[in-house]
mmCIF file of N, CA and C in Angstrom:
data_model
loop_
_atom_site.group_PDB
_atom_site.id
_atom_site.type_symbol
_atom_site.label_atom_id
_atom_site.label_comp_id
_atom_site.label_asym_id
_atom_site.label_seq_id
_atom_site.Cartn_x
_atom_site.Cartn_y
_atom_site.Cartn_z
ATOM 1 N N LYS A 555 -9.463 -1.243 -6.745
ATOM 2 C CA LYS A 555 -10.868 -1.579 -6.531
ATOM 3 C C LYS A 555 -10.497 -0.876 -4.669
ATOM 4 N N ILE A 556 -11.633 -0.372 -3.865
ATOM 5 C CA ILE A 556 -11.762 0.552 -3.254
ATOM 6 C C ILE A 556 -12.143 -0.367 -1.813
ATOM 7 N N ARG A 557 -12.139 -1.101 -0.470
ATOM 8 C CA ARG A 557 -13.481 -1.238 -0.265
ATOM 9 C C ARG A 557 -13.333 -0.832 0.939
ATOM 10 N N TYR A 558 -14.614 -0.534 1.654
ATOM 11 C CA TYR A 558 -14.982 0.380 2.486
ATOM 12 C C TYR A 558 -15.577 -0.369 4.418
ATOM 13 N N ALA A 559 -15.245 -0.646 5.518
ATOM 14 C CA ALA A 559 -16.395 -1.382 6.265
ATOM 15 C C ALA A 559 -15.888 -0.440 7.282
ATOM 16 N N PRO A 560 -16.909 -1.187 8.439
ATOM 17 C CA PRO A 560 -16.895 -0.108 9.421
ATOM 18 C C PRO A 560 -15.336 0.828 10.021
ATOM 19 N N GLN A 561 -14.832 -0.068 10.381
ATOM 20 C CA GLN A 561 -13.536 0.487 11.054
ATOM 21 C C GLN A 561 -11.499 0.872 9.952
ATOM 22 N N GLU A 562 -12.000 0.460 9.126
ATOM 23 C CA GLU A 562 -11.102 1.092 8.323
ATOM 24 C C GLU A 562 -11.684 1.047 6.456
ATOM 25 N N LEU A 563 -11.012 1.898 5.567
ATOM 26 C CA LEU A 563 -11.007 2.002 4.131
ATOM 27 C C LEU A 563 -10.086 1.897 3.977
ATOM 28 N N GLN A 564 -9.403 0.793 2.503
ATOM 29 C CA GLN A 564 -8.316 0.048 1.913
ATOM 30 C C GLN A 564 -9.144 0.608 0.084
ATOM 31 N N VAL A 565 -7.618 0.951 -0.591
ATOM 32 C CA VAL A 565 -7.742 0.914 -1.398
ATOM 33 C C VAL A 565 -5.925 0.275 -2.465
ATOM 34 N N MET A 566 -6.725 -0.768 -3.180
ATOM 35 C CA MET A 566 -5.872 -1.312 -3.793
ATOM 36 C C MET A 566 -5.688 -1.496 -4.937
ATOM 37 N N VAL A 567 -4.261 -0.547 -6.365
ATOM 38 C CA VAL A 567 -4.146 -0.343 -7.550
ATOM 39 C C VAL A 567 -3.401 -1.773 -7.632
ATOM 40 N N THR A 568 -3.386 -2.902 -7.942
ATOM 41 C CA THR A 568 -3.373 -3.733 -9.508
ATOM 42 C C THR A 568 -3.401 -3.531 -10.099
ATOM 43 N N ASP A 569 -2.323 -4.256 -10.783
ATOM 44 C CA ASP A 569 -1.461 -4.590 -12.350
ATOM 45 C C ASP A 569 -1.172 -5.802 -12.635
ATOM 46 N N ASN A 570 -0.945 -6.665 -13.796
ATOM 47 C CA ASN A 570 -0.830 -7.633 -13.969
ATOM 48 C C ASN A 570 0.965 -7.867 -14.835
ATOM 49 N N GLY A 571 1.340 -7.011 -14.458
ATOM 50 C CA GLY A 571 2.609 -6.712 -15.655
ATOM 51 C C GLY A 571 3.505 -8.223 -15.068
ATOM 52 N N LYS A 572 5.165 -7.584 -14.731
ATOM 53 C CA LYS A 572 5.971 -8.216 -14.661
ATOM 54 C C LYS A 572 6.233 -8.473 -13.033
ATOM 55 N N GLY A 573 5.829 -7.077 -12.449
ATOM 56 C CA GLY A 573 6.290 -7.151 -11.314
ATOM 57 C C GLY A 573 7.405 -5.562 -11.207
ATOM 58 N N PHE A 574 8.013 -5.979 -9.806
ATOM 59 C CA PHE A 574 9.516 -6.174 -9.241
ATOM 60 C C PHE A 574 10.285 -6.136 -8.193
ATOM 61 N N VAL A 575 11.521 -5.612 -7.870
ATOM 62 C CA VAL A 575 11.573 -6.833 -6.745
ATOM 63 C C VAL A 575 11.045 -5.799 -5.203
ATOM 64 N N THR A 576 10.356 -5.413 -4.448
ATOM 65 C CA THR A 576 10.319 -5.013 -3.291
ATOM 66 C C THR A 576 11.253 -4.918 -2.441
ATOM 67 N N THR A 577 12.876 -5.069 -2.563
ATOM 68 C CA THR A 577 13.494 -4.981 -0.954
ATOM 69 C C THR A 577 15.236 -4.823 -2.161
ATOM 70 N N GLY A 578 16.100 -4.475 -0.975
ATOM 71 C CA GLY A 578 17.127 -4.831 -1.780
ATOM 72 C C GLY A 578 17.623 -3.255 -2.679
ATOM 73 N N VAL A 579 19.671 -3.816 -2.775
ATOM 74 C CA VAL A 579 19.571 -2.579 -3.523
ATOM 75 C C VAL A 579 18.377 -1.407 -4.006
ATOM 76 N N ASN A 580 18.378 -2.973 -5.512
ATOM 77 C CA ASN A 580 17.462 -1.998 -6.741
ATOM 78 C C ASN A 580 15.959 -2.791 -6.416
ATOM 79 N N GLY A 581 15.483 -2.915 -4.770
ATOM 80 C CA GLY A 581 14.282 -2.921 -4.764
ATOM 81 C C GLY A 581 13.902 -1.682 -4.610
ATOM 82 N N ALA A 582 12.686 -1.772 -5.035
ATOM 83 C CA ALA A 582 11.272 -0.144 -4.045
ATOM 84 C C ALA A 582 11.389 0.143 -2.211
ATOM 85 N N ASP A 583 12.954 -0.577 -2.076
ATOM 86 C CA ASP A 583 13.364 0.178 -0.332
ATOM 87 C C ASP A 583 13.378 2.111 -0.599
ATOM 88 N N GLY A 584 13.350 2.858 -1.830
ATOM 89 C CA GLY A 584 13.704 4.114 -2.035
ATOM 90 C C GLY A 584 12.950 5.029 -1.451
ATOM 91 N N SER A 585 13.315 5.951 -1.850
ATOM 92 C CA SER A 585 12.630 7.517 -0.911
ATOM 93 C C SER A 585 10.998 7.459 -1.513
ATOM 94 N N GLY A 586 11.192 6.816 -2.435
ATOM 95 C CA GLY A 586 9.473 7.060 -2.572
ATOM 96 C C GLY A 586 8.511 6.394 -1.752
ATOM 97 N N MET A 587 8.775 5.003 -1.954
ATOM 98 C CA MET A 587 8.211 3.842 -0.729
ATOM 99 C C MET A 587 7.716 4.394 0.517
ATOM 100 N N ARG A 588 10.022 4.634 0.066
ATOM 101 C CA ARG A 588 9.886 4.987 1.746
ATOM 102 C C ARG A 588 8.291 6.378 2.539
ATOM 103 N N ASN A 589 8.678 7.676 1.145
ATOM 104 C CA ASN A 589 7.647 8.344 1.981
ATOM 105 C C ASN A 589 6.549 7.842 1.651
ATOM 106 N N MET A 590 5.517 7.338 0.578
ATOM 107 C CA MET A 590 4.251 6.992 1.213
ATOM 108 C C MET A 590 3.961 6.408 2.192
ATOM 109 N N ARG A 591 4.841 5.276 2.648
ATOM 110 C CA ARG A 591 4.261 4.730 3.911
ATOM 111 C C ARG A 591 4.935 5.795 5.135
ATOM 112 N N ASN A 592 5.712 6.545 5.117
ATOM 113 C CA ASN A 592 4.968 7.031 6.287
ATOM 114 C C ASN A 592 4.086 8.148 5.956
ATOM 115 N N ARG A 593 3.878 8.744 4.892
ATOM 116 C CA ARG A 593 2.215 9.684 4.748
ATOM 117 C C ARG A 593 1.743 8.579 5.144
ATOM 118 N N ALA A 594 1.093 7.727 4.922
ATOM 119 C CA ALA A 594 0.729 6.792 5.477
ATOM 120 C C ALA A 594 0.474 6.420 7.100
ATOM 121 N N LYS A 595 1.379 5.893 7.460
ATOM 122 C CA LYS A 595 1.772 6.048 9.108
ATOM 123 C C LYS A 595 0.942 6.788 9.651
ATOM 124 N N LEU A 596 0.969 8.768 8.901
ATOM 125 C CA LEU A 596 1.549 9.878 9.680
ATOM 126 C C LEU A 596 -0.629 9.699 10.056
ATOM 127 N N ILE A 597 -0.687 9.311 9.013
ATOM 128 C CA ILE A 597 -2.326 9.607 9.440
ATOM 129 C C ILE A 597 -3.258 7.860 9.801
ATOM 130 N N GLY A 598 -2.546 6.954 10.389
ATOM 131 C CA GLY A 598 -2.225 5.373 10.438
ATOM 132 C C GLY A 598 -3.269 4.700 10.131
ATOM 133 N N GLY A 599 -2.308 4.668 8.924
ATOM 134 C CA GLY A 599 -3.034 3.515 7.735
ATOM 135 C C GLY A 599 -1.454 3.355 8.224
ATOM 136 N N THR A 600 -1.970 2.315 7.074
ATOM 137 C CA THR A 600 -1.125 1.712 6.389
ATOM 138 C C THR A 600 -0.232 1.006 4.266
ATOM 139 N N LEU A 601 0.207 1.486 4.235
ATOM 140 C CA LEU A 601 0.549 0.408 2.940
ATOM 141 C C LEU A 601 1.782 -0.212 2.188
ATOM 142 N N GLN A 602 0.968 -1.723 1.531
ATOM 143 C CA GLN A 602 1.886 -2.721 1.684
ATOM 144 C C GLN A 602 2.232 -2.530 0.311
ATOM 145 N N VAL A 603 3.533 -3.207 -0.130
ATOM 146 C CA VAL A 603 3.469 -4.084 -1.753
ATOM 147 C C VAL A 603 3.681 -4.331 -1.885
ATOM 148 N N ASN A 604 3.821 -5.312 -3.499
ATOM 149 C CA ASN A 604 3.420 -6.723 -3.027
ATOM 150 C C ASN A 604 3.769 -6.301 -4.723
ATOM 151 N N GLY A 605 5.395 -7.046 -4.967
ATOM 152 C CA GLY A 605 5.465 -6.933 -7.162
ATOM 153 C C GLY A 605 6.198 -7.728 -7.369
ATOM 154 N N GLU A 606 6.357 -8.586 -6.222
ATOM 155 C CA GLU A 606 7.289 -10.283 -6.239
ATOM 156 C C GLU A 606 6.681 -10.822 -7.699
ATOM 157 N N GLN A 607 6.016 -11.582 -7.715
ATOM 158 C CA GLN A 607 5.027 -12.569 -8.397
ATOM 159 C C GLN A 607 4.778 -12.357 -9.583
ATOM 160 N N GLY A 608 4.470 -11.723 -10.344
ATOM 161 C CA GLY A 608 3.864 -11.420 -11.555
ATOM 162 C C GLY A 608 2.872 -9.758 -11.264
ATOM 163 N N GLY A 609 2.963 -8.877 -12.180
ATOM 164 C CA GLY A 609 2.296 -8.066 -11.728
ATOM 165 C C GLY A 609 2.369 -6.830 -9.723
ATOM 166 N N THR A 610 1.548 -6.342 -10.535
ATOM 167 C CA THR A 610 1.518 -5.230 -9.000
ATOM 168 C C THR A 610 0.757 -4.968 -8.505
ATOM 169 N N GLU A 611 0.946 -5.610 -6.519
ATOM 170 C CA GLU A 611 -0.082 -4.701 -6.083
ATOM 171 C C GLU A 611 0.174 -3.407 -5.116
ATOM 172 N N ILE A 612 -0.706 -2.602 -4.772
ATOM 173 C CA ILE A 612 -0.254 -1.788 -3.568
ATOM 174 C C ILE A 612 -1.511 -1.747 -3.402
ATOM 175 N N ARG A 613 -1.535 -1.353 -1.400
ATOM 176 C CA ARG A 613 -3.036 -1.432 -0.746
ATOM 177 C C ARG A 613 -2.458 -1.105 0.485
ATOM 178 N N LEU A 614 -3.532 0.312 0.473
ATOM 179 C CA LEU A 614 -3.272 1.676 1.351
ATOM 180 C C LEU A 614 -4.768 1.160 2.133
ATOM 181 N N THR A 615 -4.192 1.044 3.525
ATOM 182 C CA THR A 615 -5.669 0.660 5.149
ATOM 183 C C THR A 615 -5.349 1.873 5.570
ATOM 184 N N LEU A 616 -6.603 2.321 5.363
ATOM 185 C CA LEU A 616 -6.569 3.674 6.527
ATOM 186 C C LEU A 616 -7.888 3.282 7.285
ATOM 187 N N PRO A 617 -7.697 4.104 8.918
ATOM 188 C CA PRO A 617 -8.648 3.998 9.946
ATOM 189 C C PRO A 617 -9.606 4.824 8.987
ATOM 190 N N ILE A 618 -10.679 4.135 9.627
ATOM 191 C CA ILE A 618 -11.961 5.203 9.912
ATOM 192 C C ILE A 618 -13.072 6.252 11.285
ATOM 193 N N ILE A 619 -12.328 6.723 11.243
ATOM 194 C CA ILE A 619 -11.979 7.520 12.813
ATOM 195 C C ILE A 619 -13.842 8.454 12.927
ATOM 196 N N ALA A 620 -14.180 7.941 13.280
ATOM 197 C CA ALA A 620 -15.883 9.151 14.147
ATOM 198 C C ALA A 620 -16.279 10.037 14.273
ATOM 199 N N ALA A 621 -16.111 11.186 13.359
ATOM 200 C CA ALA A 621 -16.369 12.881 13.730
ATOM 201 C C ALA A 621 -17.202 13.050 15.025
#
């Protein structure tokens, strides 16, 4: 899904799989997730990952800055 609002752009990717643990030793706090969050932060955005309740949702929110 892509949601466009006057001040932000939001991209959501979801699936209906079994999900995964997003924290802890075996979770998604590895370098891949950390790098994606850092890249989003560099351009003023956020990256949220929820995968613990069946399925996974990754949500990237970016600010829209007028040129």
